[in-house]
Amino acid sequence: MSAMKLLILPGDGIGPEVMAEVRKVIDWLGANKGLAFEVEEDLVGGASYDAHGTPLTDEAMAKAQAVDAVLLGAVGGPKWEKLDFSVKPERGLLRLRKEMDLYANLRPAQCFDALADFSSLKKEVVSGLDIMIVRELTSGVYFGEPRGIVEEGNERVGINTHRYTESEIARVARSAFELARKRGNRVCSMEKHNVMEAGILWHDVVEEVHKAEYSDVELSHMLADAGAMQLVRWPKQFDVIVTDNLFGDILSDCAAMLTGSLGMLPSASLGAPMENGRPKALYEPVHGTAPDIAGQGKANPIACILSFAMALRYSFDLGAEADALEKAVEAVLAKGIRTADLGAAEGSTPASTSEMGDAIIAELAG
Ligand code: IPM
Ligand code: MG
């Protein structure tokens, strides 16, 4: 196998803490499984702004383009809230997504048995849940032009443009259909064709791709607002959901909470294959920087560790190793080991970030 190159961008808030646990897993795999990753590290978000005056330097961007996979922690926080929009921490992440052309964002929502009681929904609604949201990540209202805040008459107007081309819709639809074939073989596409022309086009292009290339997969459509309602009513009806950038942002936070905690959800952002056959890829937890608990060793590293498991699977074809890591997480949870966000048992002290990482590695070591 050719060298496996990683760029780690820990970012802000709890990003560096949770990423430190991923580093332990990487080192363990190197020492015990002969998996030699080449690891570089750089800054992104507020951390990069503080050091360089920009949320992502051109050097860091070039490194991201040159590796097999980028592992990102989280970006943003109150410290940088007042900055000009163009240098906000989030712009660093959006630049990575756009310039690497990571159009398919995979956000699996799986409910571990041990956590079914902890969801805000009834146990029977979430236990055994295993759905995959495929969010379009490089277009739509996040990037459409024109955009800005302009003067019109004697008031200001905020403008963003929701825009999708046929090819942008078709390629993310293909990603969803391909994934469905390896899972439950069902795709539900969500948009709002009742109020948006771009929604009509979304609906039609998904239908066309389905008819021409994936008629073996079961396809349904739902308006995105109804989809949000169905996600909390009976989420197990879904297998793969495919949707645009903004709806996907919202629906995936909603799906994340079904599993008990935002601290559990990983994600993979994939683009076209590179010369070595591996896809352009960035892996990051769905959660944010949690500034209220940053630096206290309380954060749950599981979402970040599971994001690395997705890297093993999707970038390096190491499915068995990814399974082992996911099983280790499951086993640790089954033993009742909990970080604070997962509600430790009455009278017991919650596990710290590093205790959780150590427990997962101990489980891997078997
Ligand atoms: C996400 C986040 C980002 C987004 C922010 C940090 C820019 O909420 O990845 O879901 O809106 O895409
Ligand atoms: Mg989000």
mmCIF file of C-alpha atoms and ligand atoms in Angstrom:
data_model
loop_
_atom_site.group_PDB
_atom_site.id
_atom_site.type_symbol
_atom_site.label_atom_id
_atom_site.label_comp_id
_atom_site.label_asym_id
_atom_site.label_seq_id
_atom_site.Cartn_x
_atom_site.Cartn_y
_atom_site.Cartn_z
ATOM 1 C CA MET A 1 0.000 0.000 0.000
ATOM 2 C CA SER A 2 1.281 3.496 -0.775
ATOM 3 C CA ALA A 3 2.053 5.860 2.089
ATOM 4 C CA MET A 4 -0.995 7.053 4.008
ATOM 5 C CA LYS A 5 -0.778 10.804 4.432
ATOM 6 C CA LEU A 6 -2.847 12.697 6.985
ATOM 7 C CA LEU A 7 -3.168 16.396 7.755
ATOM 8 C CA ILE A 8 -4.519 17.113 11.228
ATOM 9 C CA LEU A 9 -6.223 20.467 11.771
ATOM 10 C CA PRO A 10 -7.368 20.493 15.424
ATOM 11 C CA GLY A 11 -8.926 23.972 15.214
ATOM 12 C CA ASP A 12 -10.559 25.739 18.166
ATOM 13 C CA GLY A 13 -12.341 25.092 21.463
ATOM 14 C CA ILE A 14 -12.546 21.379 22.242
ATOM 15 C CA GLY A 15 -11.046 20.573 18.803
ATOM 16 C CA PRO A 16 -7.465 20.103 20.063
ATOM 17 C CA GLU A 17 -8.606 18.021 23.069
ATOM 18 C CA VAL A 18 -10.665 15.541 21.091
ATOM 19 C CA MET A 19 -8.041 15.377 18.327
ATOM 20 C CA ALA A 20 -5.381 14.446 20.889
ATOM 21 C CA GLU A 21 -7.351 11.232 21.470
ATOM 22 C CA VAL A 22 -7.401 10.504 17.739
ATOM 23 C CA ARG A 23 -3.617 10.977 17.756
ATOM 24 C CA LYS A 24 -3.418 8.240 20.398
ATOM 25 C CA VAL A 25 -5.430 5.900 18.181
ATOM 26 C CA ILE A 26 -3.206 6.689 15.174
ATOM 27 C CA ASP A 27 -0.071 6.032 17.235
ATOM 28 C CA TRP A 28 -1.548 2.794 18.569
ATOM 29 C CA LEU A 29 -2.358 1.540 15.071
ATOM 30 C CA GLY A 30 1.187 2.407 13.997
ATOM 31 C CA ALA A 31 2.798 0.606 16.913
ATOM 32 C CA ASN A 32 0.526 -2.443 16.977
ATOM 33 C CA LYS A 33 -0.967 -2.965 13.514
ATOM 34 C CA GLY A 34 1.878 -1.873 11.296
ATOM 35 C CA LEU A 35 -0.214 0.979 9.888
ATOM 36 C CA ALA A 36 2.284 3.746 9.313
ATOM 37 C CA PHE A 37 0.484 7.036 8.785
ATOM 38 C CA GLU A 38 2.483 10.101 7.821
ATOM 39 C CA VAL A 39 1.002 12.858 9.951
ATOM 40 C CA GLU A 40 1.330 16.601 9.534
ATOM 41 C CA GLU A 41 -0.416 19.208 11.651
ATOM 42 C CA ASP A 42 -1.474 22.803 10.983
ATOM 43 C CA LEU A 43 -3.847 25.509 12.170
ATOM 44 C CA VAL A 44 -7.387 26.297 11.067
ATOM 45 C CA GLY A 45 -10.138 28.636 12.262
ATOM 46 C CA GLY A 46 -9.617 31.082 15.106
ATOM 47 C CA ALA A 47 -6.285 29.450 16.007
ATOM 48 C CA SER A 48 -5.009 30.234 12.510
ATOM 49 C CA TYR A 49 -6.466 33.739 12.630
ATOM 50 C CA ASP A 50 -4.638 34.456 15.902
ATOM 51 C CA ALA A 51 -1.325 33.228 14.483
ATOM 52 C CA HIS A 52 -1.564 34.438 10.871
ATOM 53 C CA GLY A 53 -4.536 36.829 10.537
ATOM 54 C CA THR A 54 -6.419 34.370 8.312
ATOM 55 C CA PRO A 55 -8.572 31.325 9.199
ATOM 56 C CA LEU A 56 -6.593 29.167 6.737
ATOM 57 C CA THR A 57 -3.224 29.994 5.219
ATOM 58 C CA ASP A 58 -2.399 29.154 1.601
ATOM 59 C CA GLU A 59 0.281 26.810 2.953
ATOM 60 C CA ALA A 60 -2.264 24.869 5.026
ATOM 61 C CA MET A 61 -4.618 24.778 2.028
ATOM 62 C CA ALA A 62 -1.826 23.378 -0.167
ATOM 63 C CA LYS A 63 -1.024 20.722 2.444
ATOM 64 C CA ALA A 64 -4.706 19.725 2.533
ATOM 65 C CA GLN A 65 -4.673 19.262 -1.236
ATOM 66 C CA ALA A 66 -1.559 17.095 -1.067
ATOM 67 C CA VAL A 67 -2.573 14.533 1.589
ATOM 68 C CA ASP A 68 -4.933 11.547 1.404
ATOM 69 C CA ALA A 69 -7.171 12.733 4.209
ATOM 70 C CA VAL A 70 -7.640 15.813 6.361
ATOM 71 C CA LEU A 71 -8.775 15.287 9.964
ATOM 72 C CA LEU A 72 -10.419 18.401 11.367
ATOM 73 C CA GLY A 73 -11.526 19.091 14.957
ATOM 74 C CA ALA A 74 -13.869 22.086 15.067
ATOM 75 C CA VAL A 75 -13.726 25.817 14.332
ATOM 76 C CA GLY A 76 -15.224 28.978 15.814
ATOM 77 C CA GLY A 77 -16.029 30.525 19.176
ATOM 78 C CA PRO A 78 -17.096 33.725 20.935
ATOM 79 C CA LYS A 79 -13.555 35.127 20.801
ATOM 80 C CA TRP A 80 -13.832 35.553 17.015
ATOM 81 C CA GLU A 81 -17.538 36.385 16.725
ATOM 82 C CA LYS A 82 -16.968 40.079 16.027
ATOM 83 C CA LEU A 83 -14.431 39.581 13.237
ATOM 84 C CA ASP A 84 -15.161 40.630 9.696
ATOM 85 C CA PHE A 85 -17.153 37.907 7.924
ATOM 86 C CA SER A 86 -14.315 37.205 5.474
ATOM 87 C CA VAL A 87 -11.871 36.127 8.198
ATOM 88 C CA LYS A 88 -14.254 34.350 10.569
ATOM 89 C CA PRO A 89 -13.034 30.887 11.687
ATOM 90 C CA GLU A 90 -15.833 29.162 9.719
ATOM 91 C CA ARG A 91 -14.465 30.614 6.459
ATOM 92 C CA GLY A 92 -11.400 28.374 6.878
ATOM 93 C CA LEU A 93 -13.555 25.255 6.923
ATOM 94 C CA LEU A 94 -15.721 26.464 4.034
ATOM 95 C CA ARG A 95 -12.599 27.179 1.954
ATOM 96 C CA LEU A 96 -11.346 23.631 2.533
ATOM 97 C CA ARG A 97 -14.702 22.157 1.496
ATOM 98 C CA LYS A 98 -14.949 24.349 -1.602
ATOM 99 C CA GLU A 99 -11.371 24.172 -2.895
ATOM 100 C CA MET A 100 -11.106 20.417 -2.292
ATOM 101 C CA ASP A 101 -14.546 20.126 -3.947
ATOM 102 C CA LEU A 102 -15.867 17.846 -1.179
ATOM 103 C CA TYR A 103 -19.383 17.650 -2.496
ATOM 104 C CA ALA A 104 -20.681 14.609 -0.604
ATOM 105 C CA ASN A 105 -20.913 14.973 3.152
ATOM 106 C CA LEU A 106 -21.763 11.662 4.828
ATOM 107 C CA ARG A 107 -23.319 12.013 8.255
ATOM 108 C CA PRO A 108 -24.313 8.670 9.737
ATOM 109 C CA ALA A 109 -26.639 8.696 12.753
ATOM 110 C CA GLN A 110 -26.353 5.458 14.646
ATOM 111 C CA CYS A 111 -27.792 4.830 18.064
ATOM 112 C CA PHE A 112 -25.576 2.643 20.207
ATOM 113 C CA ASP A 113 -27.688 0.282 22.346
ATOM 114 C CA ALA A 114 -26.048 1.470 25.535
ATOM 115 C CA LEU A 115 -27.215 5.021 24.822
ATOM 116 C CA ALA A 116 -30.799 4.349 23.714
ATOM 117 C CA ASP A 117 -32.109 5.374 27.144
ATOM 118 C CA PHE A 118 -30.224 8.611 26.958
ATOM 119 C CA SER A 119 -31.895 10.039 23.848
ATOM 120 C CA SER A 120 -34.544 12.694 24.389
ATOM 121 C CA LEU A 121 -36.848 10.443 22.325
ATOM 122 C CA LYS A 122 -38.446 7.200 23.521
ATOM 123 C CA LYS A 123 -36.173 4.178 23.500
ATOM 124 C CA GLU A 124 -38.256 2.244 20.935
ATOM 125 C CA VAL A 125 -38.030 5.177 18.525
ATOM 126 C CA VAL A 126 -34.220 5.262 18.501
ATOM 127 C CA SER A 127 -32.853 1.856 19.517
ATOM 128 C CA GLY A 128 -31.130 0.183 16.595
ATOM 129 C CA LEU A 129 -31.265 3.386 14.552
ATOM 130 C CA ASP A 130 -28.825 3.435 11.629
ATOM 131 C CA ILE A 131 -29.390 6.127 9.020
ATOM 132 C CA MET A 132 -27.071 8.041 6.715
ATOM 133 C CA ILE A 133 -27.588 11.655 5.735
ATOM 134 C CA VAL A 134 -25.811 12.648 2.539
ATOM 135 C CA ARG A 135 -25.553 16.413 2.537
ATOM 136 C CA GLU A 136 -24.429 18.358 -0.557
ATOM 137 C CA LEU A 137 -21.496 20.422 0.712
ATOM 138 C CA THR A 138 -20.050 22.719 -1.937
ATOM 139 C CA SER A 139 -22.986 24.641 -3.342
ATOM 140 C CA GLY A 140 -26.444 26.001 -2.531
ATOM 141 C CA VAL A 141 -26.991 29.001 -0.318
ATOM 142 C CA TYR A 142 -23.607 28.562 1.416
ATOM 143 C CA PHE A 143 -21.755 29.627 -1.737
ATOM 144 C CA GLY A 144 -24.276 31.113 -4.209
ATOM 145 C CA GLU A 145 -23.729 34.573 -5.745
ATOM 146 C CA PRO A 146 -24.818 37.309 -5.433
ATOM 147 C CA ARG A 147 -24.435 37.570 -1.702
ATOM 148 C CA GLY A 148 -23.786 40.351 0.775
ATOM 149 C CA ILE A 149 -25.392 43.168 2.742
ATOM 150 C CA VAL A 150 -26.217 46.155 0.521
ATOM 151 C CA GLU A 151 -27.908 49.533 0.920
ATOM 152 C CA GLU A 152 -31.248 49.825 -0.827
ATOM 153 C CA GLY A 153 -33.080 53.131 -0.437
ATOM 154 C CA ASN A 154 -32.668 53.946 3.237
ATOM 155 C CA GLU A 155 -32.246 50.463 4.582
ATOM 156 C CA ARG A 156 -29.887 47.494 4.395
ATOM 157 C CA VAL A 157 -30.738 44.291 2.585
ATOM 158 C CA GLY A 158 -29.128 40.901 3.300
ATOM 159 C CA ILE A 159 -28.750 38.732 0.211
ATOM 160 C CA ASN A 160 -27.850 35.083 -0.286
ATOM 161 C CA THR A 161 -28.471 32.974 -3.328
ATOM 162 C CA HIS A 162 -29.629 29.390 -3.319
ATOM 163 C CA ARG A 163 -28.325 27.934 -6.571
ATOM 164 C CA TYR A 164 -27.809 24.398 -7.865
ATOM 165 C CA THR A 165 -26.676 23.151 -11.263
ATOM 166 C CA GLU A 166 -27.879 19.832 -12.668
ATOM 167 C CA SER A 167 -24.424 18.312 -12.450
ATOM 168 C CA GLU A 168 -24.063 19.326 -8.791
ATOM 169 C CA ILE A 169 -27.328 17.604 -7.967
ATOM 170 C CA ALA A 170 -26.564 14.528 -10.084
ATOM 171 C CA ARG A 171 -23.179 13.823 -8.520
ATOM 172 C CA VAL A 172 -24.387 13.951 -4.922
ATOM 173 C CA ALA A 173 -27.432 11.858 -5.874
ATOM 174 C CA ARG A 174 -25.040 9.222 -7.274
ATOM 175 C CA SER A 175 -23.102 9.219 -3.985
ATOM 176 C CA ALA A 176 -26.348 8.587 -2.110
ATOM 177 C CA PHE A 177 -27.478 5.776 -4.434
ATOM 178 C CA GLU A 178 -24.043 4.099 -4.282
ATOM 179 C CA LEU A 179 -24.127 4.172 -0.475
ATOM 180 C CA ALA A 180 -27.689 2.861 -0.378
ATOM 181 C CA ARG A 181 -26.657 -0.186 -2.420
ATOM 182 C CA LYS A 182 -24.212 -1.101 0.343
ATOM 183 C CA ARG A 183 -26.832 -0.558 3.088
ATOM 184 C CA GLY A 184 -30.626 -0.836 3.027
ATOM 185 C CA ASN A 185 -30.984 0.053 -0.684
ATOM 186 C CA ARG A 186 -33.345 2.978 -0.013
ATOM 187 C CA VAL A 187 -32.895 6.699 -0.673
ATOM 188 C CA CYS A 188 -35.191 9.517 0.418
ATOM 189 C CA SER A 189 -34.497 12.859 -1.272
ATOM 190 C CA MET A 190 -35.493 16.037 0.590
ATOM 191 C CA GLU A 191 -36.046 19.546 -0.818
ATOM 192 C CA LYS A 192 -38.848 22.089 -0.961
ATOM 193 C CA HIS A 193 -40.186 21.946 -4.509
ATOM 194 C CA ASN A 194 -43.440 23.484 -3.261
ATOM 195 C CA VAL A 195 -41.743 26.880 -2.835
ATOM 196 C CA MET A 196 -38.367 26.720 -4.607
ATOM 197 C CA GLU A 197 -37.516 26.320 -8.298
ATOM 198 C CA ALA A 198 -34.160 24.873 -7.238
ATOM 199 C CA GLY A 199 -36.205 22.299 -5.334
ATOM 200 C CA ILE A 200 -38.120 21.360 -8.486
ATOM 201 C CA LEU A 201 -34.839 20.885 -10.346
ATOM 202 C CA TRP A 202 -33.398 18.889 -7.405
ATOM 203 C CA HIS A 203 -36.421 16.575 -7.433
ATOM 204 C CA ASP A 204 -36.312 16.061 -11.202
ATOM 205 C CA VAL A 205 -32.568 15.449 -11.489
ATOM 206 C CA VAL A 206 -32.646 12.901 -8.643
ATOM 207 C CA GLU A 207 -35.486 11.134 -10.506
ATOM 208 C CA GLU A 208 -33.530 11.163 -13.790
ATOM 209 C CA VAL A 209 -30.338 9.769 -12.239
ATOM 210 C CA HIS A 210 -32.406 7.120 -10.494
ATOM 211 C CA LYS A 211 -34.203 6.063 -13.638
ATOM 212 C CA ALA A 212 -31.077 5.956 -15.788
ATOM 213 C CA GLU A 213 -28.586 4.380 -13.388
ATOM 214 C CA TYR A 214 -30.078 3.198 -10.096
ATOM 215 C CA SER A 215 -33.573 1.836 -10.700
ATOM 216 C CA ASP A 216 -32.711 -1.122 -8.413
ATOM 217 C CA VAL A 217 -32.630 1.294 -5.442
ATOM 218 C CA GLU A 218 -35.931 2.318 -3.837
ATOM 219 C CA LEU A 219 -36.364 6.103 -4.153
ATOM 220 C CA SER A 220 -38.816 8.358 -2.313
ATOM 221 C CA HIS A 221 -39.138 12.140 -1.951
ATOM 222 C CA MET A 222 -40.140 14.276 1.006
ATOM 223 C CA LEU A 223 -40.470 18.003 1.561
ATOM 224 C CA ALA A 224 -37.639 18.957 3.905
ATOM 225 C CA ASP A 225 -39.930 20.323 6.635
ATOM 226 C CA ALA A 226 -41.963 17.117 6.631
ATOM 227 C CA GLY A 227 -38.663 15.242 6.660
ATOM 228 C CA ALA A 228 -37.628 17.033 9.860
ATOM 229 C CA MET A 229 -40.924 16.028 11.432
ATOM 230 C CA GLN A 230 -40.545 12.391 10.318
ATOM 231 C CA LEU A 231 -36.987 12.286 11.648
ATOM 232 C CA VAL A 232 -38.230 12.810 15.185
ATOM 233 C CA ARG A 233 -41.516 10.892 14.724
ATOM 234 C CA TRP A 234 -40.116 7.610 13.341
ATOM 235 C CA PRO A 235 -36.490 7.923 12.179
ATOM 236 C CA LYS A 236 -36.097 4.205 11.507
ATOM 237 C CA GLN A 237 -38.199 4.575 8.334
ATOM 238 C CA PHE A 238 -35.099 6.057 6.640
ATOM 239 C CA ASP A 239 -32.005 4.428 5.213
ATOM 240 C CA VAL A 240 -30.140 7.096 3.194
ATOM 241 C CA ILE A 241 -31.365 10.699 3.067
ATOM 242 C CA VAL A 242 -29.950 12.974 0.356
ATOM 243 C CA THR A 243 -30.434 16.720 0.612
ATOM 244 C CA ASP A 244 -28.896 20.101 -0.108
ATOM 245 C CA ASN A 245 -26.301 22.022 1.875
ATOM 246 C CA LEU A 246 -28.541 24.085 4.164
ATOM 247 C CA PHE A 247 -31.295 21.508 4.751
ATOM 248 C CA GLY A 248 -28.539 18.959 5.342
ATOM 249 C CA ASP A 249 -26.913 21.171 7.952
ATOM 250 C CA ILE A 250 -30.157 21.411 9.889
ATOM 251 C CA LEU A 251 -31.445 17.875 9.408
ATOM 252 C CA SER A 252 -28.100 16.373 10.444
ATOM 253 C CA ASP A 253 -28.039 18.251 13.763
ATOM 254 C CA CYS A 254 -31.538 16.979 14.354
ATOM 255 C CA ALA A 255 -30.525 13.396 13.469
ATOM 256 C CA ALA A 256 -27.452 13.688 15.660
ATOM 257 C CA MET A 257 -29.530 14.349 18.740
ATOM 258 C CA LEU A 258 -31.567 11.178 18.116
ATOM 259 C CA THR A 259 -28.467 9.241 19.100
ATOM 260 C CA GLY A 260 -28.252 10.817 22.535
ATOM 261 C CA SER A 261 -25.532 13.395 22.118
ATOM 262 C CA LEU A 262 -23.982 15.592 19.456
ATOM 263 C CA GLY A 263 -20.711 14.279 20.852
ATOM 264 C CA MET A 264 -21.283 10.948 19.101
ATOM 265 C CA LEU A 265 -21.661 11.899 15.436
ATOM 266 C CA PRO A 266 -18.830 11.605 12.904
ATOM 267 C CA SER A 267 -18.771 12.807 9.321
ATOM 268 C CA ALA A 268 -16.873 12.279 6.086
ATOM 269 C CA SER A 269 -16.710 14.843 3.281
ATOM 270 C CA LEU A 270 -15.715 13.243 0.013
ATOM 271 C CA GLY A 271 -14.849 14.535 -3.442
ATOM 272 C CA ALA A 272 -13.627 13.048 -6.702
ATOM 273 C CA PRO A 273 -10.900 10.366 -6.777
ATOM 274 C CA MET A 274 -7.295 11.605 -6.820
ATOM 275 C CA GLU A 275 -4.529 10.117 -8.982
ATOM 276 C CA ASN A 276 -3.850 7.370 -6.434
ATOM 277 C CA GLY A 277 -7.505 6.324 -6.554
ATOM 278 C CA ARG A 278 -8.319 7.631 -3.074
ATOM 279 C CA PRO A 279 -11.062 10.265 -2.902
ATOM 280 C CA LYS A 280 -10.354 13.818 -1.811
ATOM 281 C CA ALA A 281 -11.463 13.633 1.788
ATOM 282 C CA LEU A 282 -11.936 15.521 5.030
ATOM 283 C CA TYR A 283 -13.229 13.960 8.240
ATOM 284 C CA GLU A 284 -14.691 15.925 11.131
ATOM 285 C CA PRO A 285 -17.108 15.483 14.018
ATOM 286 C CA VAL A 286 -20.551 17.033 13.482
ATOM 287 C CA HIS A 287 -20.319 18.889 16.805
ATOM 288 C CA GLY A 288 -18.845 22.361 17.217
ATOM 289 C CA THR A 289 -16.167 23.834 19.465
ATOM 290 C CA ALA A 290 -18.228 23.792 22.714
ATOM 291 C CA PRO A 291 -16.472 26.889 24.141
ATOM 292 C CA ASP A 292 -18.301 26.462 27.474
ATOM 293 C CA ILE A 293 -16.346 23.284 28.286
ATOM 294 C CA ALA A 294 -13.186 23.842 26.222
ATOM 295 C CA GLY A 295 -9.900 23.212 27.993
ATOM 296 C CA GLN A 296 -11.503 21.347 30.890
ATOM 297 C CA GLY A 297 -10.981 17.773 29.718
ATOM 298 C CA LYS A 298 -14.733 17.171 29.691
ATOM 299 C CA ALA A 299 -15.366 16.855 25.959
ATOM 300 C CA ASN A 300 -16.468 13.572 24.413
ATOM 301 C CA PRO A 301 -13.841 12.445 21.863
ATOM 302 C CA ILE A 302 -16.058 9.727 20.341
ATOM 303 C CA ALA A 303 -17.365 11.744 17.356
ATOM 304 C CA CYS A 304 -13.801 12.637 16.407
ATOM 305 C CA ILE A 305 -12.565 9.068 16.884
ATOM 306 C CA LEU A 306 -15.477 7.709 14.823
ATOM 307 C CA SER A 307 -14.623 10.266 12.124
ATOM 308 C CA PHE A 308 -11.178 8.705 11.987
ATOM 309 C CA ALA A 309 -12.859 5.284 11.656
ATOM 310 C CA MET A 310 -14.643 6.701 8.600
ATOM 311 C CA ALA A 311 -11.238 7.772 7.241
ATOM 312 C CA LEU A 312 -9.954 4.210 7.652
ATOM 313 C CA ARG A 313 -12.987 2.932 5.718
ATOM 314 C CA TYR A 314 -13.455 5.520 2.967
ATOM 315 C CA SER A 315 -9.911 6.773 2.321
ATOM 316 C CA PHE A 316 -7.759 3.739 3.052
ATOM 317 C CA ASP A 317 -10.037 0.761 2.423
ATOM 318 C CA LEU A 318 -9.312 -0.483 5.957
ATOM 319 C CA GLY A 319 -12.843 -1.704 6.647
ATOM 320 C CA ALA A 320 -11.779 -4.325 9.204
ATOM 321 C CA GLU A 321 -9.781 -1.758 11.191
ATOM 322 C CA ALA A 322 -12.709 0.700 11.030
ATOM 323 C CA ASP A 323 -15.064 -2.018 12.302
ATOM 324 C CA ALA A 324 -12.673 -2.811 15.151
ATOM 325 C CA LEU A 325 -12.521 0.830 16.210
ATOM 326 C CA GLU A 326 -16.316 1.203 16.092
ATOM 327 C CA LYS A 327 -16.714 -2.029 18.073
ATOM 328 C CA ALA A 328 -14.257 -0.719 20.661
ATOM 329 C CA VAL A 329 -16.379 2.424 21.097
ATOM 330 C CA GLU A 330 -19.500 0.301 21.445
ATOM 331 C CA ALA A 331 -17.843 -1.945 24.031
ATOM 332 C CA VAL A 332 -16.674 1.005 26.123
ATOM 333 C CA LEU A 333 -20.183 2.450 26.148
ATOM 334 C CA ALA A 334 -21.635 -0.951 27.040
ATOM 335 C CA LYS A 335 -19.364 -0.997 30.094
ATOM 336 C CA GLY A 336 -21.008 2.212 31.267
ATOM 337 C CA ILE A 337 -18.000 4.451 30.688
ATOM 338 C CA ARG A 338 -19.445 7.900 29.970
ATOM 339 C CA THR A 339 -18.186 11.413 29.399
ATOM 340 C CA ALA A 340 -20.295 14.141 31.031
ATOM 341 C CA ASP A 341 -22.450 14.755 27.911
ATOM 342 C CA LEU A 342 -23.553 11.106 28.037
ATOM 343 C CA GLY A 343 -24.819 11.320 31.610
ATOM 344 C CA ALA A 344 -22.672 9.291 33.984
ATOM 345 C CA ALA A 345 -24.555 7.102 36.481
ATOM 346 C CA GLU A 346 -25.703 8.732 39.684
ATOM 347 C CA GLY A 347 -22.845 9.229 42.122
ATOM 348 C CA SER A 348 -20.149 8.271 39.622
ATOM 349 C CA THR A 349 -17.629 10.699 38.161
ATOM 350 C CA PRO A 350 -17.836 11.091 34.387
ATOM 351 C CA ALA A 351 -14.837 9.983 32.352
ATOM 352 C CA SER A 352 -12.530 12.739 31.152
ATOM 353 C CA THR A 353 -11.695 13.200 27.473
ATOM 354 C CA SER A 354 -8.419 11.339 27.821
ATOM 355 C CA GLU A 355 -9.892 8.598 30.019
ATOM 356 C CA MET A 356 -12.438 7.939 27.275
ATOM 357 C CA GLY A 357 -9.667 7.791 24.658
ATOM 358 C CA ASP A 358 -7.606 5.441 26.840
ATOM 359 C CA ALA A 359 -10.603 3.173 27.449
ATOM 360 C CA ILE A 360 -11.224 2.884 23.699
ATOM 361 C CA ILE A 361 -7.583 2.010 23.061
ATOM 362 C CA ALA A 362 -7.593 -0.544 25.898
ATOM 363 C CA GLU A 363 -10.616 -2.133 24.229
ATOM 364 C CA LEU A 364 -8.847 -2.155 20.834
ATOM 365 C CA ALA A 365 -5.870 -3.839 22.438
ATOM 366 C CA GLY A 366 -8.348 -6.431 23.724
HETATM 367 C C1 IPM B 1 -21.479 21.913 10.096
HETATM 368 C C2 IPM B 1 -21.294 23.267 10.711
HETATM 369 C C3 IPM B 1 -20.762 24.229 9.663
HETATM 370 C C4 IPM B 1 -21.821 24.373 8.588
HETATM 371 C C5 IPM B 1 -20.294 25.592 10.186
HETATM 372 C C6 IPM B 1 -19.260 25.461 11.282
HETATM 373 C C7 IPM B 1 -19.773 26.455 9.074
HETATM 374 O O1 IPM B 1 -22.484 23.696 11.280
HETATM 375 O O2 IPM B 1 -20.492 21.366 9.578
HETATM 376 O O3 IPM B 1 -22.577 21.375 10.167
HETATM 377 O O4 IPM B 1 -22.757 25.169 8.720
HETATM 378 O O5 IPM B 1 -21.703 23.655 7.606
HETATM 379 MG MG MG B 2 -24.044 22.222 11.285
#
